[in-house]
Amino acid sequence: MLRAALPLLGLPLAGAGAAEEPTQEPGSWGEPPPGLTLFRWQWHEVEAPYLVALWILVASLAKIVFHLSRKVTSLVPESCLLILLGLVLGGIVLAVAKKAEYQLEPGTFFLFLLPPIVLDSGYFMPSRLFFDNLGAILTYAVVGTLWNAFTTGAALWGLQQAGLVAPRVQAGLLDFLLFGSLISAVDPVAVLAVFEEVHVNETLFIIVFGESLLNDAVTVVLYKVCNSFVEMGSANVQVTDYLKGVASLFVVSLGGAAVGLVFAFLLALTTRFTKRVRIIEPLLVFLLAYAAYLTAEMASLSAILAVTMCGLGCKKYVEANISHKSRTAVKYTMKTLASCAETVIFMLLGISAVDSSKWAWDSGLVLGTLFFILFFRALGVVLQTWMLNQFRLVPLDKIDQVVMSYGGLRGAVAFALVILLDRTKVPAKDYFVATTIVVVFFTVIVQGLTIKPLVKWLKVKRSEHHKPTLNQELHEHTFDHILAAVEDVVGHHGYHYWRDRWEQFDKKYLSQLLMRRSAYRIRDQIWDVYYRLNIRDAISFVDQGGHVLSSTGLTLPSMPSRNSVAETSVTNLLRESGSGACLDLQVIDTVRSGRDREDAVMHHLLCGGLYKPRRRYKASCSRHFISEDAQERQDKEIFQQNMKRRLESFKSTKHNICFTKNKPRTRKASRKKKDGVANAEATNGKPPRDLGFQDTAAVILTVESEEEEESDSSETEKEDDEGIIFVARATSEVLQEGKFSGSLEICPSPRIIPPSPTCAEKELPWKSGQGDLAVYVSSETTKIVPVDMQTGWNQSISSLESLASPPCTQAPTLTRLPPHPLGTEEPQAPLDLSSDPRPSFAFPPSLAKAGRSRSESSADISQQQELQPLMGHKNHTHLSPGTANSHWCIQFNRGGRL
Amino acid sequence: MLLRNEELEAIKKETGFSHSQIARLYKRFTTLDKEENGTLSREDFQRIPELAINPLGDRIISAFIPDGEDQVNFRGFIRILAHFRPIDAKSKDGNGSEPLNSRINKLRFAFQLYDLDKDDKISRSELLQVLHMMVGVNIPDEQLGVIADRTIQEADQDGDGAISFTEFVKVLEKVQIEQKMSIQFLD
């Protein structure tokens, strides 16, 4: 591949090559070296790949430099800058080497540079939007391109007949039509580069962009037909040739699309079976898509169309099949390749323009072409839009039409095609080359520069970036169903009817065939949105959790964002549910055994001593599997740290509350208040340690209505604020009770308790480590828990996928739990708390909020459950973390074993 | 054509359909009307094969049939269909009343599909029912429950645990209802 790419870069880098060669040749290429040489300079062996890498590096560095100044890039599109840079570089090369080098070679362009860009745009094409506007897109792509080609060609010919083009441009009507066909096509690379920065509304974008992708088939056909006509000579063209030309339009376009779809099918099918070799998933995507491109190219079909359809067709299934990490890999690799290719294309375009040996200037031709492509583009758009608006639900207005006309950028495709012309058959080639370069430069630079101000000035509807909401997704689904039904009632088989048919077919057959069973099962768009929202919340939570914690120690990340009194924000709710697990943890400390104690000591020792080297402990590396990469581990770590700290601080406050009620604190978090209320109620007049059953019962009662909470809030606020002073007392009390004698030993260790939480708190994380709530514990715990638990641990924090894969319902969980009679001895119903831990993992317990606010009706049950679980009995620790759905089986030990 | 002229004019005025569109829809209406009694019953609708497999089919049929009745005549039929006419910019009808195909009326129609008990609120259970119909068996109930909860919380502004029509409109304000709740009626 690199060898093949050589022509792209031509000869060795002029400066380096020229300077280097004379000095090295005696050593490496001259007479055999006398002996072992210390240094051997082997430039020629690495020349080709080296140059490729170097050019890409230069292009990338240029990009970085451009983006150093935000002001420049906000005014000037990157493509313009790159072309200008190319001009400069080309000039330098020309000056140094005395001849033009490193030009954009058509072969390289079509085989290596174009496919990544097209694949990227096809794969990430918003398919719904695309198909919603397919009619318009196809019209502009097919009718528009034909119109542009013929009118431009004919008008130029007319210009020549009128004597406005110099007679030295030897071209007939066919030559002009050929030129028209290559200059008329809107270029996907240029359009993408410019429109991505303009942010027009999505309908407008998809129409212009879709057109630029789909017109490839028309361009290719027109170009080939005209080219062969020119080569045959106009006299020899038969009527059948015209018919063949028309037929080839269908063959090339439909054939290209078919090739793409076949490969999309293969790709989807292949990824279904990659479960054990996840690591090659991204590779498969690229290989098969590239194979589609090459196959279409081989059969002289529309390769762009093939890749577009391949990307478009496979995405849904591939995304469902491959792992989350592979998805990220595919996304980034695709974007990297595309951006790389785009950069190189524009830069080489600039360099190529410097080569004056290819050019022959004719002002009449150049100016005429510029005028005609702009004029006929605008005229064509207006005519077609008028026609389309008869059928469109939302007509395209005048402003849209202006942008569409003006957005018809020409680019590297036209340039590559014109370079491919055969000078012997097309005598005017040099003039065409010059004209094409001017047209490309004019559209990319002038139009690219002005389109942004134009869009602003015309007040074109911009794209609004709004986050997906469940409501939108859900209701839009409803709308789809409604429209399909209405079309059925009306008896008119329109777009919605066929879309509905397709969805049925897809659901019944295609998805079953192409998707993994597991993926198929949970595959639903509504669920998808929910999943994405969850992940987003989780990420933002971790992001902001860090500083908030450090500043106040106990504040909730959600505080600043909370503005509604009702606290109905979803995120909050989720966070609350997350904190449910936290509550569990607190109560755990009532159960202790000798073994636990030992482990606790161990844990604290490890915690203090082994903290730093922890990262290294997993040094295994496999080529075939990514176990856990550093990034992920680090994320986890941050997360766990936060959790732990929060746990501890919460713990301490809680204990404090129990003992004193004097110091008012200025916490504003309503959540906190609530917690405070709950805690206060729970511990009113009781020793903190006894947070068991009866206390929880009390809690339940208190949380029943919001009003109650609010009324209590002032009181709780005060309570909240016991200092750490009381912690010690809590500890001692614990000790006095003799429940946990071991804690005495632990407490003295200064290292263990930096923030001075009680011993019980110290243990919490570790204990949970044994149980299911290990998530919250720093990963040291994994070292001291049995191996099977470690695997459980790893599984549990596997990735974000696991985060959302389980349907985590709070409500169902609640209802599912049978209200156990108090005091039952170890009912040990392994409750599927999958619902709980999940959100809790996502949203670290901001405070032990155990779904209090939400549990209006079922509060009592849930609260009991949450407060009473005892975990980590030796005999239960071996619960294997369950399936994807229920990783977390918590065993509730009712009676406690005090 | 069995429609009287004045009736035709009234329909035209009320719904904004053109003459030929009304004629076409009337033809469709009579085709669906197997008993030929000038009304469509629930069974008539259910005979449309595609409608039977539409997850919201039953709800939509119910939307056609007025409250407290079990049949719908042509006036009612075309009135409902008028909701789905594309919005045309110039036809702001002068008499001040909102045309049937206005954005708000389109939304109202969708809202009523959710709101079974007609209390102007989508409650959690109502939402859950619709979710059930739409996602089928692929997703277990707990997941649907979470989704329903979150959906409501997203939209709920007054904290009553349900989505009122105002909240419904608000949450969809960014959506191009004009496009997503319109179909092209043939002339």
Short mmCIF file of C-alpha atoms in Angstrom, two decimals, chain A residues 671-814:
data_model
loop_
_atom_site.label_atom_id
_atom_site.label_comp_id
_atom_site.label_asym_id
_atom_site.label_seq_id
_atom_site.Cartn_x
_atom_site.Cartn_y
_atom_site.Cartn_z
CA ARG A 671 -31.00 16.49 49.36
CA LYS A 672 -28.90 16.79 52.33
CA LYS A 673 -31.70 18.04 54.33
CA LYS A 674 -33.70 15.11 53.44
CA ASP A 675 -30.97 12.85 54.35
CA GLY A 676 -30.55 14.64 57.49
CA VAL A 677 -34.14 14.19 58.25
CA ALA A 678 -34.01 10.58 57.62
CA ASN A 679 -30.94 10.15 59.61
CA ALA A 680 -32.18 12.20 62.41
CA GLU A 681 -35.31 10.24 62.61
CA ALA A 682 -33.52 7.07 62.41
CA THR A 683 -31.19 7.85 65.18
CA ASN A 684 -33.24 10.01 67.37
CA GLY A 685 -32.21 9.34 70.86
CA LYS A 686 -30.65 6.09 69.99
CA PRO A 687 -27.08 5.14 69.88
CA PRO A 688 -25.91 5.33 66.32
CA ARG A 689 -24.74 1.83 66.19
CA ASP A 690 -28.12 0.48 66.57
CA LEU A 691 -29.12 1.61 63.23
CA GLY A 692 -30.81 -1.55 62.63
CA PHE A 693 -34.23 -2.50 62.34
CA GLN A 694 -36.29 -0.38 64.51
CA ASP A 695 -34.50 2.66 63.46
CA THR A 696 -35.08 2.01 59.93
CA ALA A 697 -38.65 1.48 60.58
CA ALA A 698 -38.72 4.93 61.94
CA VAL A 699 -37.11 6.24 58.86
CA ILE A 700 -39.69 4.75 56.72
CA LEU A 701 -42.40 6.51 58.48
CA THR A 702 -40.81 9.83 58.24
CA VAL A 703 -40.20 9.92 54.59
CA GLU A 704 -43.67 9.51 53.49
CA SER A 705 -44.37 12.96 52.33
CA GLU A 706 -42.36 15.78 51.10
CA GLU A 707 -44.00 18.27 53.32
CA GLU A 708 -42.88 16.40 56.26
CA GLU A 709 -39.39 16.42 55.05
CA GLU A 710 -39.45 20.04 54.42
CA SER A 711 -40.80 20.89 57.77
CA ASP A 712 -38.04 18.93 59.30
CA SER A 713 -35.40 20.34 57.17
CA SER A 714 -34.45 23.21 59.38
CA GLU A 715 -33.86 20.95 62.23
CA THR A 716 -31.89 18.60 60.16
CA GLU A 717 -29.79 21.30 58.88
CA LYS A 718 -28.55 21.90 62.30
CA GLU A 719 -28.08 18.33 62.97
CA ASP A 720 -26.07 17.93 59.94
CA ASP A 721 -23.38 19.90 61.36
CA GLU A 722 -21.85 18.04 64.03
CA GLY A 723 -18.20 18.18 63.66
CA ILE A 724 -15.89 15.35 63.46
CA ILE A 725 -15.54 15.55 67.15
CA PHE A 726 -18.26 13.17 67.62
CA VAL A 727 -16.84 10.63 65.45
CA ALA A 728 -14.58 9.55 68.10
CA ARG A 729 -17.43 9.14 70.40
CA ALA A 730 -19.28 7.10 67.98
CA THR A 731 -16.39 4.85 67.69
CA SER A 732 -15.97 4.46 71.33
CA GLU A 733 -19.54 3.72 71.72
CA VAL A 734 -19.29 1.09 69.18
CA LEU A 735 -16.47 -0.36 71.02
CA GLN A 736 -18.25 -0.20 74.27
CA GLU A 737 -21.00 -2.16 72.94
CA GLY A 738 -18.47 -4.79 72.35
CA LYS A 739 -19.72 -5.56 69.02
CA PHE A 740 -16.57 -4.83 67.33
CA SER A 741 -13.65 -5.09 69.56
CA GLY A 742 -11.31 -5.34 66.66
CA SER A 743 -11.94 -1.81 65.74
CA LEU A 744 -9.88 -0.65 68.62
CA GLU A 745 -6.83 -1.97 67.01
CA ILE A 746 -7.65 -0.42 63.81
CA CYS A 747 -8.44 2.99 64.96
CA PRO A 748 -5.08 3.83 66.40
CA SER A 749 -3.44 3.46 63.10
CA PRO A 750 -3.09 7.00 61.97
CA ARG A 751 -2.67 6.11 58.42
CA ILE A 752 -5.84 4.32 58.02
CA ILE A 753 -8.09 7.10 58.92
CA PRO A 754 -6.92 10.26 57.40
CA PRO A 755 -10.27 11.96 57.43
CA SER A 756 -10.99 10.43 60.80
CA PRO A 757 -14.11 8.50 60.19
CA THR A 758 -15.13 5.87 62.60
CA CYS A 759 -13.69 2.46 62.48
CA ALA A 760 -16.92 1.14 61.34
CA GLU A 761 -16.73 3.42 58.41
CA LYS A 762 -13.32 2.28 57.64
CA GLU A 763 -14.52 -1.13 57.28
CA LEU A 764 -17.41 -0.41 55.19
CA PRO A 765 -15.68 -0.29 51.93
CA TRP A 766 -13.82 -3.35 52.62
CA LYS A 767 -16.81 -5.23 53.68
CA SER A 768 -18.73 -4.32 50.75
CA GLY A 769 -15.82 -5.52 48.80
CA GLN A 770 -16.68 -8.94 49.87
CA GLY A 771 -20.23 -8.53 48.97
CA ASP A 772 -21.71 -7.13 45.95
CA LEU A 773 -21.27 -3.52 46.56
CA ALA A 774 -17.65 -3.78 45.85
CA VAL A 775 -18.00 -1.08 43.32
CA TYR A 776 -17.67 1.57 45.84
CA VAL A 777 -14.59 0.26 47.33
CA SER A 778 -11.21 1.21 46.24
CA SER A 779 -9.66 -1.49 44.28
CA GLU A 780 -7.27 -2.55 46.95
CA THR A 781 -10.00 -4.63 48.25
CA THR A 782 -9.71 -6.86 45.34
CA LYS A 783 -6.42 -7.99 46.59
CA ILE A 784 -7.71 -9.46 49.70
CA VAL A 785 -10.86 -10.97 48.51
CA PRO A 786 -11.01 -14.41 47.06
CA VAL A 787 -10.27 -14.85 43.45
CA ASP A 788 -13.79 -15.51 42.47
CA MET A 789 -14.77 -12.30 44.06
CA GLN A 790 -12.16 -10.55 42.09
CA THR A 791 -13.63 -11.76 38.94
CA GLY A 792 -16.93 -10.63 40.17
CA TRP A 793 -15.41 -7.31 40.87
CA ASN A 794 -13.90 -7.03 37.49
CA GLN A 795 -17.06 -7.98 35.83
CA SER A 796 -19.02 -5.58 37.81
CA ILE A 797 -16.96 -2.64 36.85
CA SER A 798 -16.29 -3.96 33.46
CA SER A 799 -17.23 -1.02 31.38
CA LEU A 800 -19.84 1.49 30.80
CA GLU A 801 -21.72 -1.14 29.00
CA SER A 802 -22.37 -2.98 32.09
CA LEU A 803 -23.52 0.20 33.51
CA ALA A 804 -26.56 0.33 31.46
CA SER A 805 -27.12 -3.14 30.26
CA PRO A 806 -29.15 -4.11 33.19
CA PRO A 807 -32.48 -2.62 33.37
CA CYS A 808 -32.23 -0.89 36.58
CA THR A 809 -35.56 -0.19 37.87
CA GLN A 810 -36.03 1.16 41.20
CA ALA A 811 -39.70 0.71 41.27
CA PRO A 812 -39.84 -2.86 40.14
CA THR A 813 -37.28 -3.75 42.67
CA LEU A 814 -39.28 -2.26 45.35
#
